[in-house]
Coordinates of C-alpha atoms and ligand atoms in Angstrom, one line a residue:
M868 CA 2.6 -39.7 -9.7
A869 CA 5.7 -40.7 -11.3
G870 CA 8.7 -39.1 -10.7
K871 CA 10.5 -37.9 -7.3
L872 CA 8.8 -34.7 -6.2
D873 CA 10.9 -32.1 -4.4
A874 CA 7.9 -30.4 -3.5
V875 CA 4.2 -29.9 -3.9
V876 CA 2.3 -26.9 -3.6
V877 CA -1.9 -26.9 -2.6
G878 CA -3.8 -24.5 -3.8
A879 CA -3.4 -22.6 -7.3
G880 CA -4.0 -19.3 -6.3
P881 CA -1.4 -16.7 -7.6
N882 CA 0.6 -17.4 -4.8
G883 CA 0.8 -21.0 -5.2
L884 CA 1.3 -20.8 -8.7
A885 CA 4.2 -18.3 -7.9
A886 CA 5.8 -20.6 -5.1
A887 CA 5.8 -23.4 -8.1
V888 CA 7.0 -21.3 -10.8
A889 CA 9.9 -20.1 -8.1
L890 CA 11.4 -23.2 -7.2
A891 CA 10.6 -25.1 -10.9
Q892 CA 12.9 -21.8 -11.8
Q893 CA 15.9 -22.9 -9.5
G894 CA 15.7 -26.6 -10.9
F895 CA 13.3 -28.6 -7.9
A896 CA 11.1 -30.4 -9.2
V897 CA 7.1 -29.3 -8.2
A898 CA 3.8 -30.4 -8.7
L899 CA 0.6 -27.9 -7.8
I900 CA -2.6 -29.5 -6.7
E901 CA -5.6 -27.2 -6.6
A902 CA -9.5 -27.9 -6.2
H903 CA -10.8 -26.5 -8.1
A904 CA -11.5 -27.1 -11.9
Q905 CA -9.1 -24.2 -12.9
V906 CA -6.3 -22.5 -11.7
G907 CA -6.3 -18.9 -10.4
G908 CA -8.1 -18.6 -6.9
G909 CA -8.6 -15.5 -6.0
T910 CA -7.9 -14.4 -10.0
R911 CA -10.2 -16.3 -12.5
T912 CA -13.1 -15.3 -15.0
A913 CA -16.0 -16.7 -15.7
E914 CA -19.8 -15.7 -17.4
L915 CA -21.5 -15.0 -14.5
T916 CA -24.7 -12.6 -15.4
L917 CA -25.2 -13.5 -19.3
P918 CA -23.6 -15.6 -21.8
G919 CA -20.6 -13.1 -23.7
F920 CA -19.8 -11.2 -20.7
H921 CA -17.0 -12.2 -18.6
H922 CA -16.8 -11.2 -15.0
D923 CA -13.9 -11.5 -12.7
V924 CA -14.9 -13.8 -10.0
C925 CA -12.7 -12.1 -7.7
S926 CA -9.6 -9.3 -8.3
A927 CA -10.2 -7.1 -11.0
V928 CA -7.5 -4.4 -11.2
H929 CA -3.9 -5.6 -10.8
P930 CA -1.4 -2.5 -9.7
L931 CA 0.4 -5.1 -7.8
G932 CA 0.5 -7.5 -10.3
E933 CA 2.0 -5.4 -12.9
L934 CA 4.4 -3.5 -10.1
S935 CA 5.4 -7.0 -8.7
P936 CA 8.8 -7.4 -8.1
F937 CA 8.4 -11.2 -8.5
F938 CA 5.4 -11.2 -11.8
S939 CA 7.4 -8.7 -13.4
S940 CA 10.4 -10.6 -13.6
L941 CA 8.4 -13.2 -15.4
P942 CA 7.8 -13.6 -18.9
L943 CA 4.0 -13.9 -18.8
D944 CA 3.6 -11.5 -21.8
Q945 CA 5.2 -14.5 -23.9
H946 CA 2.4 -16.9 -22.1
G947 CA -0.6 -14.6 -23.0
L948 CA -0.9 -12.0 -20.3
S949 CA -1.5 -8.3 -21.6
W950 CA -2.1 -5.5 -19.3
A951 CA -5.1 -3.1 -20.5
H952 CA -4.3 0.5 -19.0
P953 CA -7.4 3.5 -18.1
P954 CA -6.2 7.2 -18.1
L955 CA -6.9 7.1 -14.5
S956 CA -6.4 4.7 -11.9
I957 CA -9.5 6.2 -9.6
A958 CA -11.7 8.7 -9.7
H959 CA -13.3 9.5 -6.4
P960 CA -16.9 11.2 -7.2
L961 CA -18.4 13.6 -4.3
D962 CA -21.5 15.1 -4.2
D963 CA -20.4 18.7 -4.7
G964 CA -17.9 19.2 -7.3
P965 CA -16.2 17.5 -10.1
C966 CA -14.8 13.7 -9.2
V967 CA -11.2 13.8 -7.5
V968 CA -8.9 11.5 -9.7
L969 CA -5.6 9.7 -9.4
E970 CA -3.2 9.6 -12.4
R971 CA 0.1 8.9 -13.2
S972 CA 1.7 12.6 -12.7
V973 CA 1.8 13.6 -9.4
A974 CA 1.3 17.0 -10.9
A975 CA -1.7 16.4 -12.7
T976 CA -3.4 14.8 -9.9
A977 CA -2.5 17.6 -7.4
D978 CA -4.0 20.2 -9.6
G979 CA -7.6 18.6 -8.6
L980 CA -6.7 18.8 -5.2
G981 CA -7.4 22.7 -5.1
A982 CA -5.6 24.4 -1.9
D983 CA -3.7 20.9 -0.9
A984 CA -2.0 20.9 -4.2
H985 CA 1.2 21.6 -2.9
A986 CA 0.7 19.6 0.2
Y987 CA 0.4 16.7 -2.4
R988 CA 3.0 16.9 -4.3
R989 CA 5.5 17.5 -1.5
L990 CA 4.3 14.1 -0.1
M991 CA 4.0 12.3 -3.1
D992 CA 7.0 13.5 -5.4
G993 CA 9.6 12.1 -2.5
F994 CA 8.3 8.7 -3.1
V995 CA 8.2 8.8 -7.2
R996 CA 11.7 10.0 -6.9
V997 CA 12.9 6.5 -6.0
G998 CA 9.9 4.8 -8.2
K999 CA 9.5 1.3 -8.4
P1000 CA 12.6 0.4 -6.2
L1001 CA 11.2 1.9 -3.4
F1002 CA 7.6 0.1 -3.7
A1003 CA 9.7 -2.8 -3.9
D1004 CA 11.1 -2.3 -0.5
M1005 CA 7.6 -1.8 0.9
F1006 CA 6.5 -5.1 -0.6
G1007 CA 7.8 -7.9 1.1
P1008 CA 8.6 -9.6 5.0
L1009 CA 10.3 -7.2 6.9
R1010 CA 13.9 -7.0 6.6
I1011 CA 16.5 -4.4 5.6
P1012 CA 15.3 -1.9 2.9
R1013 CA 17.7 -0.8 -0.3
H1014 CA 16.2 2.6 0.5
P1015 CA 16.3 2.9 3.9
F1016 CA 15.7 7.4 4.0
A1017 CA 12.7 7.0 1.9
M1018 CA 11.3 4.0 3.5
A1019 CA 11.8 5.8 7.0
R1020 CA 10.0 8.6 5.2
F1021 CA 7.6 6.5 4.4
G1022 CA 7.1 5.2 8.1
F1023 CA 6.9 8.1 8.7
Y1024 CA 4.1 9.0 6.9
G1025 CA 2.5 5.6 6.9
V1026 CA 2.5 4.6 10.9
R1027 CA 0.0 7.2 11.1
S1028 CA -3.9 5.7 10.7
A1029 CA -5.5 7.5 7.6
V1030 CA -7.4 10.0 9.3
R1031 CA -4.8 11.2 11.1
L1032 CA -2.3 11.1 8.1
T1033 CA -5.2 12.8 6.0
R1034 CA -6.5 15.6 8.5
G1035 CA -2.8 16.5 9.2
L1036 CA -1.5 16.9 5.9
F1037 CA -4.7 18.4 3.9
A1038 CA -6.9 21.4 4.6
Q1039 CA -10.0 20.0 2.2
P1040 CA -12.2 17.1 1.6
R1041 CA -10.7 16.4 -1.9
A1042 CA -7.1 14.7 -0.9
R1043 CA -8.5 13.6 2.2
A1044 CA -10.9 11.7 0.3
L1045 CA -8.4 10.4 -2.5
I1046 CA -6.2 8.9 0.5
A1047 CA -8.8 8.0 2.6
G1048 CA -10.0 5.6 -0.2
C1049 CA -6.6 4.2 -1.0
A1050 CA -6.3 3.5 2.3
A1051 CA -10.0 1.3 2.5
H1052 CA -8.3 -1.2 0.9
S1053 CA -6.4 -2.4 4.1
I1054 CA -10.4 -3.4 5.1
M1055 CA -9.5 -1.6 8.4
P1056 CA -11.1 1.1 10.4
L1057 CA -9.7 3.9 9.0
D1058 CA -8.5 5.7 12.7
R1059 CA -6.0 2.5 12.9
L1060 CA -2.5 2.9 13.1
L1061 CA -0.4 1.9 9.6
T1062 CA -3.8 2.3 7.5
G1063 CA -2.0 5.7 6.2
A1064 CA 0.3 3.4 5.0
V1065 CA -1.9 1.4 2.9
G1066 CA -3.5 5.1 1.7
L1067 CA 0.0 6.1 0.8
L1068 CA 1.0 2.6 -0.9
F1069 CA -1.9 2.5 -3.4
A1070 CA -1.7 6.3 -4.2
F1071 CA 2.3 5.5 -4.9
S1072 CA 0.8 2.6 -6.7
G1073 CA -1.0 5.2 -9.2
H1074 CA 2.0 7.1 -9.6
L1075 CA 4.3 4.3 -10.8
C1076 CA 1.1 2.9 -13.2
D1077 CA -2.3 2.9 -14.5
W1078 CA -3.8 0.7 -12.4
P1079 CA -4.7 -1.9 -15.0
V1080 CA -7.1 -4.6 -16.0
A1081 CA -5.6 -8.2 -17.5
R1082 CA -6.8 -8.5 -20.9
G1083 CA -9.4 -11.1 -21.5
G1084 CA -10.2 -11.2 -17.4
S1085 CA -8.2 -11.2 -14.3
G1086 CA -8.0 -15.4 -15.5
A1087 CA -5.6 -14.3 -17.8
I1088 CA -2.7 -14.1 -15.0
A1089 CA -3.2 -17.3 -13.5
E1090 CA -3.0 -19.2 -16.9
A1091 CA 0.3 -17.2 -18.2
L1092 CA 1.5 -18.7 -14.6
A1093 CA 0.5 -22.0 -15.4
S1094 CA 1.4 -22.1 -19.1
Y1095 CA 5.6 -20.9 -17.8
L1096 CA 5.1 -23.1 -14.7
R1097 CA 4.8 -26.1 -17.1
S1098 CA 7.5 -24.6 -19.6
L1099 CA 9.4 -25.0 -16.7
G1100 CA 8.5 -28.5 -16.2
G1101 CA 6.3 -27.9 -13.2
R1102 CA 3.2 -30.4 -12.9
I1103 CA -0.5 -29.2 -12.5
I1104 CA -3.3 -31.4 -11.3
T1105 CA -6.7 -29.8 -11.2
G1106 CA -10.2 -31.1 -9.1
Q1107 CA -8.4 -32.7 -6.5
R1108 CA -9.3 -31.0 -3.0
V1109 CA -6.4 -31.5 -0.2
A1110 CA -8.1 -32.6 2.9
S1111 CA -5.1 -34.3 4.4
L1112 CA -1.5 -34.6 4.5
R1113 CA -1.7 -38.4 3.5
E1114 CA -3.5 -37.5 0.4
L1115 CA -0.4 -35.8 -0.8
P1116 CA 2.2 -37.7 -3.0
A1117 CA 5.4 -38.3 -1.8
A1118 CA 7.8 -35.2 -1.8
R1119 CA 10.4 -33.3 0.8
A1120 CA 8.4 -30.2 1.1
Y1121 CA 5.3 -28.9 0.8
L1122 CA 3.7 -25.4 0.6
F1123 CA 0.4 -24.3 1.3
D1124 CA -1.4 -21.4 -0.4
L1125 CA -4.5 -21.9 2.1
S1126 CA -5.4 -20.2 5.0
P1127 CA -4.0 -21.1 8.6
R1128 CA -7.3 -22.7 9.2
Q1129 CA -7.0 -25.0 6.3
L1130 CA -3.4 -25.7 7.3
S1131 CA -4.2 -26.4 11.0
Q1132 CA -6.8 -28.7 9.8
I1133 CA -4.8 -30.5 7.0
A1134 CA -1.8 -30.8 9.1
A1135 CA -3.3 -31.1 12.5
D1136 CA -1.0 -34.6 13.0
A1137 CA 2.0 -32.5 11.6
L1138 CA 2.4 -29.6 13.7
P1139 CA 2.7 -29.2 17.6
A1140 CA -0.3 -28.2 19.8
G1141 CA 1.4 -24.7 20.5
Y1142 CA 1.8 -23.6 16.5
L1143 CA -1.9 -24.9 15.8
K1144 CA -2.9 -23.0 18.8
R1145 CA -1.3 -19.4 17.5
L1146 CA -2.3 -20.3 14.3
S1147 CA -6.2 -20.5 16.1
R1148 CA -5.7 -17.2 17.4
Y1149 CA -5.0 -15.7 13.9
R1150 CA -7.8 -13.1 13.4
Y1151 CA -9.6 -12.5 9.7
G1152 CA -11.3 -9.6 9.5
P1153 CA -14.6 -8.7 7.6
G1154 CA -15.4 -9.7 4.5
V1155 CA -17.4 -9.1 1.7
F1156 CA -20.6 -8.6 -0.3
K1157 CA -19.6 -8.4 -4.3
L1158 CA -22.2 -7.8 -7.2
D1159 CA -21.3 -8.1 -10.8
W1160 CA -23.5 -6.8 -13.2
A1161 CA -24.2 -6.9 -17.1
L1162 CA -24.7 -3.2 -18.5
S1163 CA -26.9 -2.2 -21.5
G1164 CA -24.3 0.7 -21.7
P1165 CA -21.7 2.5 -19.3
I1166 CA -22.4 3.4 -15.9
P1167 CA -24.3 7.3 -16.1
W1168 CA -21.7 8.6 -14.2
R1169 CA -22.9 12.5 -13.1
D1170 CA -19.8 14.0 -13.5
P1171 CA -18.3 11.6 -16.9
T1172 CA -14.8 11.7 -16.0
C1173 CA -15.5 8.5 -13.5
A1174 CA -15.8 6.4 -16.7
R1175 CA -12.2 6.9 -17.4
A1176 CA -11.1 4.9 -14.1
S1177 CA -10.5 1.4 -14.2
T1178 CA -11.4 2.0 -10.3
V1179 CA -14.1 4.1 -8.5
H1180 CA -14.0 4.9 -5.1
V1181 CA -17.4 5.1 -4.1
G1182 CA -19.0 6.5 -1.3
G1183 CA -17.7 10.2 -0.5
T1184 CA -15.9 11.9 2.2
L1185 CA -13.2 11.1 4.3
E1186 CA -15.7 11.2 7.5
E1187 CA -18.2 8.9 5.2
L1188 CA -15.6 6.5 4.3
A1189 CA -14.7 6.3 8.1
A1190 CA -17.7 5.8 9.6
S1191 CA -18.8 2.8 6.8
E1192 CA -15.2 0.9 7.4
A1193 CA -15.4 0.9 11.0
A1194 CA -19.0 -0.5 10.7
P1195 CA -18.1 -4.0 9.7
F1196 CA -15.2 -4.6 12.7
R1197 CA -18.3 -3.8 15.3
G1198 CA -20.5 -6.2 13.5
E1199 CA -22.7 -4.2 11.8
H1200 CA -23.5 -3.5 7.9
H1201 CA -23.3 0.5 7.4
E1202 CA -26.1 1.7 4.7
R1203 CA -24.0 3.6 2.9
P1204 CA -20.9 1.7 2.5
F1205 CA -18.2 2.2 0.8
V1206 CA -17.7 0.9 -2.9
L1207 CA -15.0 -0.5 -4.7
C1208 CA -16.1 -0.3 -8.1
C1209 CA -14.5 -1.7 -11.6
Q1210 CA -15.4 -0.5 -14.6
Q1211 CA -13.4 -3.6 -16.7
S1212 CA -15.2 -3.6 -20.3
H1213 CA -14.0 0.0 -20.4
F1214 CA -10.8 -0.8 -21.4
D1215 CA -11.1 -4.2 -22.4
D1216 CA -13.3 -4.9 -25.2
T1217 CA -13.2 -8.9 -24.9
R1218 CA -15.3 -8.6 -21.6
A1219 CA -18.9 -7.7 -23.2
P1220 CA -20.8 -7.9 -26.4
A1221 CA -20.4 -4.3 -28.1
G1222 CA -21.6 -1.8 -27.0
R1223 CA -22.6 -3.4 -23.6
H1224 CA -20.5 -3.6 -20.4
T1225 CA -19.8 -5.2 -17.6
G1226 CA -19.9 -3.5 -13.8
Y1227 CA -17.9 -4.6 -10.6
A1228 CA -18.6 -3.5 -7.0
Y1229 CA -17.8 -4.7 -3.7
C1230 CA -18.2 -3.5 0.1
H1231 CA -17.0 -4.5 3.3
V1232 CA -19.2 -6.6 5.3
P1233 CA -18.8 -8.5 9.1
F1234 CA -16.9 -11.7 8.6
G1235 CA -19.5 -14.1 7.4
S1236 CA -22.2 -12.2 7.4
T1237 CA -25.9 -13.4 5.4
V1238 CA -27.0 -9.7 4.8
D1239 CA -27.9 -9.1 1.5
M1240 CA -25.8 -5.7 0.3
T1241 CA -27.5 -5.7 -3.1
D1242 CA -29.6 -2.3 -2.5
A1243 CA -27.2 -0.5 -0.5
I1244 CA -24.2 -0.9 -3.2
E1245 CA -26.7 0.2 -6.1
R1246 CA -28.3 2.8 -4.4
Q1247 CA -24.5 4.1 -3.3
I1248 CA -23.8 3.9 -7.4
E1249 CA -26.9 6.0 -8.1
R1250 CA -26.4 8.6 -5.9
F1251 CA -23.2 9.2 -7.8
A1252 CA -24.8 7.7 -11.1
P1253 CA -28.7 8.1 -11.2
G1254 CA -30.5 6.1 -13.8
F1255 CA -27.6 3.5 -12.7
R1256 CA -30.6 0.8 -12.4
D1257 CA -31.8 1.4 -15.4
V1258 CA -28.8 0.1 -17.6
I1259 CA -28.7 -3.1 -15.6
L1260 CA -29.6 -6.2 -17.7
A1261 CA -28.7 -8.8 -15.2
R1262 CA -26.7 -9.1 -11.9
K1263 CA -24.9 -11.9 -9.7
A1264 CA -24.3 -11.5 -5.8
H1265 CA -21.8 -13.2 -3.9
G1266 CA -21.8 -12.9 0.0
P1267 CA -19.2 -14.1 2.4
A1268 CA -20.7 -17.6 2.4
D1269 CA -20.8 -17.9 -1.6
L1270 CA -16.8 -16.5 -1.3
E1271 CA -16.0 -19.4 1.3
R1272 CA -17.9 -22.2 -0.8
Y1273 CA -16.2 -21.0 -4.4
N1274 CA -12.7 -20.8 -2.5
E1275 CA -12.3 -22.3 0.7
A1276 CA -9.5 -19.9 1.4
F1277 CA -11.8 -17.3 1.8
V1278 CA -12.8 -17.8 5.2
G1279 CA -15.8 -15.9 6.4
G1280 CA -15.5 -14.1 2.7
V1281 CA -12.3 -12.8 4.0
I1282 CA -10.7 -11.7 0.6
A1283 CA -6.9 -10.7 1.6
G1284 CA -5.9 -13.7 3.9
G1285 CA -6.7 -12.0 6.9
Q1286 CA -6.7 -8.6 9.0
S1287 CA -3.9 -6.4 8.2
D1288 CA -3.4 -4.6 11.2
W1289 CA 0.1 -4.0 12.9
T1290 CA 0.0 -7.0 14.6
Q1291 CA -0.7 -9.1 11.5
L1292 CA 0.8 -7.3 8.6
F1293 CA 4.5 -8.8 8.4
T1294 CA 4.2 -11.4 11.1
R1295 CA 1.4 -13.3 9.7
P1296 CA 0.5 -15.9 10.3
V1297 CA 2.4 -16.2 14.0
V1298 CA 5.2 -14.2 15.1
R1299 CA 8.4 -16.3 13.7
L1300 CA 11.4 -14.8 12.1
D1301 CA 10.8 -17.0 9.1
P1302 CA 6.9 -16.3 9.0
Y1303 CA 6.8 -19.0 6.0
S1304 CA 8.0 -21.6 7.8
T1305 CA 6.2 -23.7 10.6
P1306 CA 7.3 -25.4 13.0
N1307 CA 7.4 -28.8 10.8
P1308 CA 10.9 -28.7 8.8
R1309 CA 9.1 -30.0 5.8
L1310 CA 6.1 -27.8 5.6
F1311 CA 5.4 -24.1 4.4
L1312 CA 2.7 -21.3 4.1
C1313 CA 2.9 -19.2 1.2
S1314 CA -0.8 -17.8 0.7
A1315 CA -1.8 -14.3 1.2
A1316 CA -1.9 -15.1 4.9
T1317 CA 1.8 -14.5 4.9
P1318 CA 4.0 -11.0 4.2
P1319 CA 3.3 -9.2 2.3
G1320 CA -0.6 -9.9 2.3
G1321 CA -3.5 -9.7 0.2
G1322 CA -3.7 -9.0 -3.5
V1323 CA -2.2 -10.8 -6.6
H1324 CA 1.3 -10.2 -6.7
G1325 CA 2.7 -13.5 -6.2
V1326 CA 5.1 -12.0 -3.7
S1327 CA 3.9 -14.2 -0.7
G1328 CA 4.3 -17.1 -3.0
Y1329 CA 7.9 -16.4 -4.0
Y1330 CA 9.7 -15.8 -0.2
G1331 CA 7.0 -19.4 0.6
A1332 CA 9.1 -20.8 -2.3
Q1333 CA 12.6 -19.4 -1.4
S1334 CA 12.1 -20.8 2.2
A1335 CA 11.7 -24.4 1.2
A1336 CA 14.1 -23.5 -0.9
R1337 CA 16.6 -23.0 1.3
A1338 CA 15.2 -25.5 3.7
L1339 CA 16.0 -28.2 0.2
R1340 CA 19.5 -27.2 -0.4
R1341 CA 20.5 -27.6 3.2
G1342 CA 19.4 -31.1 2.3
K1343 CA 18.0 -31.8 5.9
I1344 CA 14.6 -32.6 4.8
Ligands
FAD2483 C1 -13.8 -9.9 -4.4 C2 -12.6 -10.3 -4.4 C3 -12.0 -9.1 -4.9 C4 -10.8 -8.8 -4.9 N1 -9.8 -7.8 -5.8 C5 -8.6 -8.0 -5.7 C6 -8.0 -6.8 -6.9 O1 -9.0 -6.1 -7.7 N2 -7.0 -6.7 -7.2 C7 -5.9 -7.5 -6.2 O2 -4.7 -7.6 -6.4 N3 -6.6 -8.4 -5.1 C8 -8.2 -8.9 -5.0 N4 -8.1 -9.8 -4.3 C9 -7.6 -10.3 -3.3 C10 -7.0 -11.4 -4.0 O3 -7.9 -11.9 -5.0 C11 -6.3 -12.5 -2.9 O4 -5.3 -11.9 -2.3 C12 -5.1 -13.5 -3.7 O5 -5.8 -14.2 -4.8 C13 -5.2 -14.2 -2.8 O6 -3.9 -15.5 -3.3 P1 -3.6 -16.6 -2.5 O7 -2.9 -17.5 -3.9 O8 -2.8 -16.6 -1.2 O9 -5.0 -17.7 -2.4 P2 -6.1 -17.8 -3.4 O10 -6.2 -17.0 -4.2 O11 -7.5 -17.8 -2.3 O12 -5.8 -19.1 -4.2 C14 -6.1 -20.4 -3.0 C15 -6.2 -21.3 -4.2 O13 -6.2 -22.8 -3.1 C16 -7.6 -23.7 -3.7 N5 -8.0 -24.4 -2.3 C17 -8.4 -24.2 -1.5 N6 -8.5 -24.9 -0.4 C18 -7.6 -26.1 -1.4 C19 -7.5 -27.8 -1.0 N7 -8.1 -28.0 0.8 N8 -7.3 -28.3 -1.7 C20 -6.6 -27.7 -2.6 N9 -6.7 -26.7 -3.1 C21 -7.6 -25.9 -2.2 C22 -8.2 -22.7 -3.9 O14 -9.4 -23.2 -5.0 C23 -7.7 -21.8 -4.6 O15 -7.2 -21.6 -6.1 C24 -9.7 -9.6 -4.4 C25 -10.4 -11.0 -3.8 C26 -11.6 -11.0 -4.4 C27 -12.4 -12.2 -3.0

């Protein structure tokens, strides 16, 4: 590679792209190396079922992307990214009564929660009053927050498990189910500490933005980051899988948008045995089983309000969700799993031919599971949308092994970089003052296996880049 490089980033997922952008913005010469033919990692789009149906291979709905303090500082709109917003962020159907909805207005959301309306308003108003700056405080490595009182209040509620939090705050199933559905994004049993925080964070995000999809597909996020990176002089090499440090061009720093397991394999000779041992103890948590459908029409929800949301949380009450989310941790497959269902084509007409729709859903399964969950997922959707199977034209399934084959960073089908329990949320991949650094001063990690963890937000990449930039500026590498 011609020209002297300051940094090489391995892996062009949203965090690798973000890291490369953050370094290029600071004037460093940076190259990004990606195994796949396309950039994007967990944020790509492809015709997975039938011609003309554009599916999000991994990430689908992007409150974290739109609210990301780093992405929102970039001119991604000038590089082709535009968000398509639904009228409702979440619909959560229940067997009896209308679905529960999360909409931008706290008051309108609370109105659907019956006797818990006042408790919900009191809980959320305090967070929404501080708004996006509070979200930014929540979303990064451990540090002194800009809004310590609001953060302390968030911590007071969020430290609890989702089960304790919702039973303590709410008297009725509707509000409990709404927050439990949000908490299930943690991919943790809902009776574990801090799952309340994830529930609150996702619900709060729905009061700051209407959970958007990327127009044209989630791949547009990666393409916009790549285009901006090129405009800053960054170089991108695709189709080159990295197996060893020896394959990398000469540079002062190397950043890995990969799993801890991959870092240990690629840099085995360059890291001390003690650190490698600690990386080997990293816990990944459950994987996912995903389905994409080409549909002849919209999903026929019993409650048509569900069609107005980008995300439908399918699975019923708090108790049902808690049972479903506990199962993968015991190595079991729940027969009525919690299903995250997304309806991108309702808000972005580029996704499917006129009058047709795409459907997207996944459920959590044990790490590395080989069980086919197609029937279980479709039965759950049929439960709230009778006749759903009649609108399916074609389907494509991705189990954990398929996801890992597609992207080696999804070890065991794990989509959020690793387990997000209290021991690993801020201290991933190992306990270290600067979790992005390694004992080798030239090697850094910048993937979802570093704080703040999974999702398409680029914040791990940004902080990984800051850590590398400090070392580059000190001139010791
Ligand atoms: C099914 C599914 C649904 C999801 N839904 C959402 C969602 O709706 N919203 C959301 O915000 N997030 C979602 N996520 C999570 C999100 O996609 C990830 O958390 C995010 O992509 C992590 O970004 P990353 O940059 O850390 O890693 P990745 O996106 O995993 O990127 C890693 C990159 O490294 C490359 N790579 C791997 N090995 C090598 C190697 N040896 N050499 C060179 N390159 C290599 C890979 O090809 C990949 O491009 C979902 C993920 C999945 C799988």
